[in-house]
Short mmCIF file of C-alpha atoms in Angstrom, two decimals:
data_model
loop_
_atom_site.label_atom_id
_atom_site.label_comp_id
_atom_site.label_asym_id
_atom_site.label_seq_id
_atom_site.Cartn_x
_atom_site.Cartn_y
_atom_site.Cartn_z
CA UNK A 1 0.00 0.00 0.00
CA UNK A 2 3.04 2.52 0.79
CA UNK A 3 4.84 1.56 -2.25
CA UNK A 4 1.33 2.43 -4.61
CA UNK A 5 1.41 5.76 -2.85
CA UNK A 6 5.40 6.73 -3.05
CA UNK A 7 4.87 6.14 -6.66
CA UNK A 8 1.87 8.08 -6.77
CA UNK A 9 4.38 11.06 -5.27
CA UNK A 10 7.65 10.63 -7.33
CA UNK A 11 5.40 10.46 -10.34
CA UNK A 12 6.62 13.69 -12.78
CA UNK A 13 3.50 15.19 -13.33
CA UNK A 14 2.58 15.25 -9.21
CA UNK A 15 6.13 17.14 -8.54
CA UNK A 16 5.60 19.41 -11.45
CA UNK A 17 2.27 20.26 -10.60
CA UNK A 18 3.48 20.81 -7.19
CA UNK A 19 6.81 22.96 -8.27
CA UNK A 20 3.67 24.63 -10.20
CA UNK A 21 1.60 25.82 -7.87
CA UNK A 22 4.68 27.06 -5.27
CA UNK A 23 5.79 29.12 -8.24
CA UNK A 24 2.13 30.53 -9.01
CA UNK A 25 2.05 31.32 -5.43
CA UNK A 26 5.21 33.22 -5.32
CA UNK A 27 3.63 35.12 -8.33
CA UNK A 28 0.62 35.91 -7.07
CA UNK A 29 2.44 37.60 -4.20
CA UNK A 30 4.45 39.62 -5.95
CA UNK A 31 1.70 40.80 -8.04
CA UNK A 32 -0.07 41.46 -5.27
CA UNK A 33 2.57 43.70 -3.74
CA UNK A 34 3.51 45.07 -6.55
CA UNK A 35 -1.04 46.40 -7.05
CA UNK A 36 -0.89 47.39 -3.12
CA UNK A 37 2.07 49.23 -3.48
CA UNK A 38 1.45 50.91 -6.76
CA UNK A 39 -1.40 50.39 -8.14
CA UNK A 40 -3.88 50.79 -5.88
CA UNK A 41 -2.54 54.27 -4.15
CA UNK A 42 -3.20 55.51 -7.95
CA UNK A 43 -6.97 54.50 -7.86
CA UNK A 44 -6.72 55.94 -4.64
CA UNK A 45 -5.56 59.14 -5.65
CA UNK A 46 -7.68 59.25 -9.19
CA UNK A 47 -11.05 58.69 -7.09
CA UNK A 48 -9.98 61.25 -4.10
CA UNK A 49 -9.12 58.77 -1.92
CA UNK A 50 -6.02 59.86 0.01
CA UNK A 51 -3.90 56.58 1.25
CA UNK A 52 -4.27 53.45 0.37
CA UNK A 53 -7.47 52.70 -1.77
CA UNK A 54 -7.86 49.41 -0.03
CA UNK A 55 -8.94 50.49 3.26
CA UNK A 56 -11.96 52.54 1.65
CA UNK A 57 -15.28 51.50 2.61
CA UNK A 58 -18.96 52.28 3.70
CA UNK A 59 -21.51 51.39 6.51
CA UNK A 60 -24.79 50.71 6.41
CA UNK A 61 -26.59 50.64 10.05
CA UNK A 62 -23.28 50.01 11.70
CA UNK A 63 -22.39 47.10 9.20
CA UNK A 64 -18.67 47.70 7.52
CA UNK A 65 -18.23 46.99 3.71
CA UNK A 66 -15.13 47.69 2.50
CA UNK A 67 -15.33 47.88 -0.93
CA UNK A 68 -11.79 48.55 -1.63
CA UNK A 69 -10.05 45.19 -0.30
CA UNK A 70 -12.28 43.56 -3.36
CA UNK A 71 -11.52 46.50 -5.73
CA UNK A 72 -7.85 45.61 -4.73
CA UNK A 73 -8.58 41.72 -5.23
CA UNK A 74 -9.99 42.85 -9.03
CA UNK A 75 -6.87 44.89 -9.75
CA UNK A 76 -4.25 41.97 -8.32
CA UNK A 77 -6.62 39.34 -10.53
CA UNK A 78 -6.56 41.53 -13.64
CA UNK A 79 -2.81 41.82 -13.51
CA UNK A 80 -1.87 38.34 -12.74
CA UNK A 81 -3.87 37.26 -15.66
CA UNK A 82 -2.67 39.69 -17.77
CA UNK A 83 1.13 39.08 -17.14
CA UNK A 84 0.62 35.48 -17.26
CA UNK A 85 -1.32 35.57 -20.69
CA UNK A 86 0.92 38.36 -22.27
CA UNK A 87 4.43 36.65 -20.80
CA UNK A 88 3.67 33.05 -21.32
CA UNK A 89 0.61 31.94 -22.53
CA UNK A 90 1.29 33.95 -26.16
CA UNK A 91 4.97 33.40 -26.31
CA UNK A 92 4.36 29.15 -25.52
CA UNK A 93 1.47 29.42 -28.10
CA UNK A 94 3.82 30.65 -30.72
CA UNK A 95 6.51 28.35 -29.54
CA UNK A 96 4.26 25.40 -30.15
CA UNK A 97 2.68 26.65 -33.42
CA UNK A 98 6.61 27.03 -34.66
CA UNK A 99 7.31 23.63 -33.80
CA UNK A 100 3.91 21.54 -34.61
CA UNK A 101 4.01 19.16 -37.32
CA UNK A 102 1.48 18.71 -39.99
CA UNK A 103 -0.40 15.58 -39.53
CA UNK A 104 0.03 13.19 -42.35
CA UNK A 105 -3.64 12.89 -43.62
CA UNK A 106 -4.88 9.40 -44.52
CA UNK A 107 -5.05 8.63 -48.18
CA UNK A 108 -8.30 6.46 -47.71
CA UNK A 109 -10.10 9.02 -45.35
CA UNK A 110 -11.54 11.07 -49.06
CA UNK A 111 -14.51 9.49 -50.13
CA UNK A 112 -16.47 9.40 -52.95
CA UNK A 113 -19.43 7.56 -54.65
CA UNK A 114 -18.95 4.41 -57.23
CA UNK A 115 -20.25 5.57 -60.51
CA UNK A 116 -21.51 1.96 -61.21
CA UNK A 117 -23.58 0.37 -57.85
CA UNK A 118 -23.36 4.36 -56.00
CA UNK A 119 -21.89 3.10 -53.22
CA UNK A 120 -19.40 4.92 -50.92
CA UNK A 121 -15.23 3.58 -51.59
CA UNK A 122 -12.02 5.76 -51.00
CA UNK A 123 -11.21 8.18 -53.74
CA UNK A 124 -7.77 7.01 -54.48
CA UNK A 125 -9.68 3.06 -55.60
CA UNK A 126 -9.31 1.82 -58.79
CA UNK A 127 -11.86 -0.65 -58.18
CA UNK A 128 -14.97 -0.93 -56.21
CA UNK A 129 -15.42 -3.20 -53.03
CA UNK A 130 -18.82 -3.92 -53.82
CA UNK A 131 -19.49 -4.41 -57.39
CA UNK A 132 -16.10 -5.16 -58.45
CA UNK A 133 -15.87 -2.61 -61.44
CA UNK A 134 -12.76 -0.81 -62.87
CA UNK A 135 -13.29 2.69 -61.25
CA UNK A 136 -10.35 5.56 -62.26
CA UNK A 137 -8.79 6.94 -58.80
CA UNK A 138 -9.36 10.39 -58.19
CA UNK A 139 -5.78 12.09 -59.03
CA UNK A 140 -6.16 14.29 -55.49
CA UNK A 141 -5.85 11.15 -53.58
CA UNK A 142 -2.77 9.57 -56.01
CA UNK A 143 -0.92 12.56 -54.91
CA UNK A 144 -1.18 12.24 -51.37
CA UNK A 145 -0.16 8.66 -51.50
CA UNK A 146 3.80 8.15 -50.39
CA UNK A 147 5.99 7.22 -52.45
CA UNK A 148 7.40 3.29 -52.75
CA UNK A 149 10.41 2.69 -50.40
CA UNK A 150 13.12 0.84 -52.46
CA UNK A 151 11.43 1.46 -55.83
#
């Protein structure tokens, strides 16, 4: 039972998603220092706020809302995603476009009807399954059709 579950740990994908998260954490704190510090004294200061936006708020019948620590949530969310889209979501997207292969496409996946019995056979036949008649291949599928090794 131990041994099932210190595989289940070393596995690659657990300690990557694991290294993951720490470093998304670490992120997320920095961003969110770096919208406390900066960004949020600017909203503060744009809206008339004097200080730290954060800490704004209103009462209603003695209750405390304050609006600003979710404002201030908004802002640290916005940025996060924005950095992580702009800095490596794009960049990896264009990284694995660059590097993607064209899938081979299957020479028998084309259809197309037999002119003789109308029933359905692969474009690049030159003679039908079902009736057995001569049939000329369709010259779109010849060409997609490697060539002979050792020919």
């Amino acid at each position: 039972m131990l041994n099932g579950f210190k595989d289940f740990i070393l596995r690659g994908n657990v300690i990557s998603m694991a290294i993951g998260l720490a470093v998304g954490s670490a992120f997320t704190a920095v961003v969110t220092g770096f919208s406390k510090a900066f960004i949020t004294p600017l909203i503060g200061l744009a809206t008339g706020s004097v200080g730290d936006f954060s800490e704004a708020s209103f009462s209603i019948q003695g209750t405390v809302f304050p609006y600003g620590l979710a404002i201030a949530a908004v802002i640290a969310f916005v940025i996060t995603a924005a950095v992580l889209y702009f800095l490596i979501v794009v960049p990896m997207t264009k990284i694995q476009a660059k590097f993607a292969k064209e899938e081979a496409k299957d020479p028998k996946a084309e259809k197309r009807d037999c002119p003789r019995c109308f029933t359905e056979i692969p474009a690049i036949a030159s003679r039908c399954a079902h009736c057995t008649s001569e049939v000329e291949p369709v010259a779109l599928g010849l060409e997609k059709i490697p060539a002979p090794v050792g020919r």
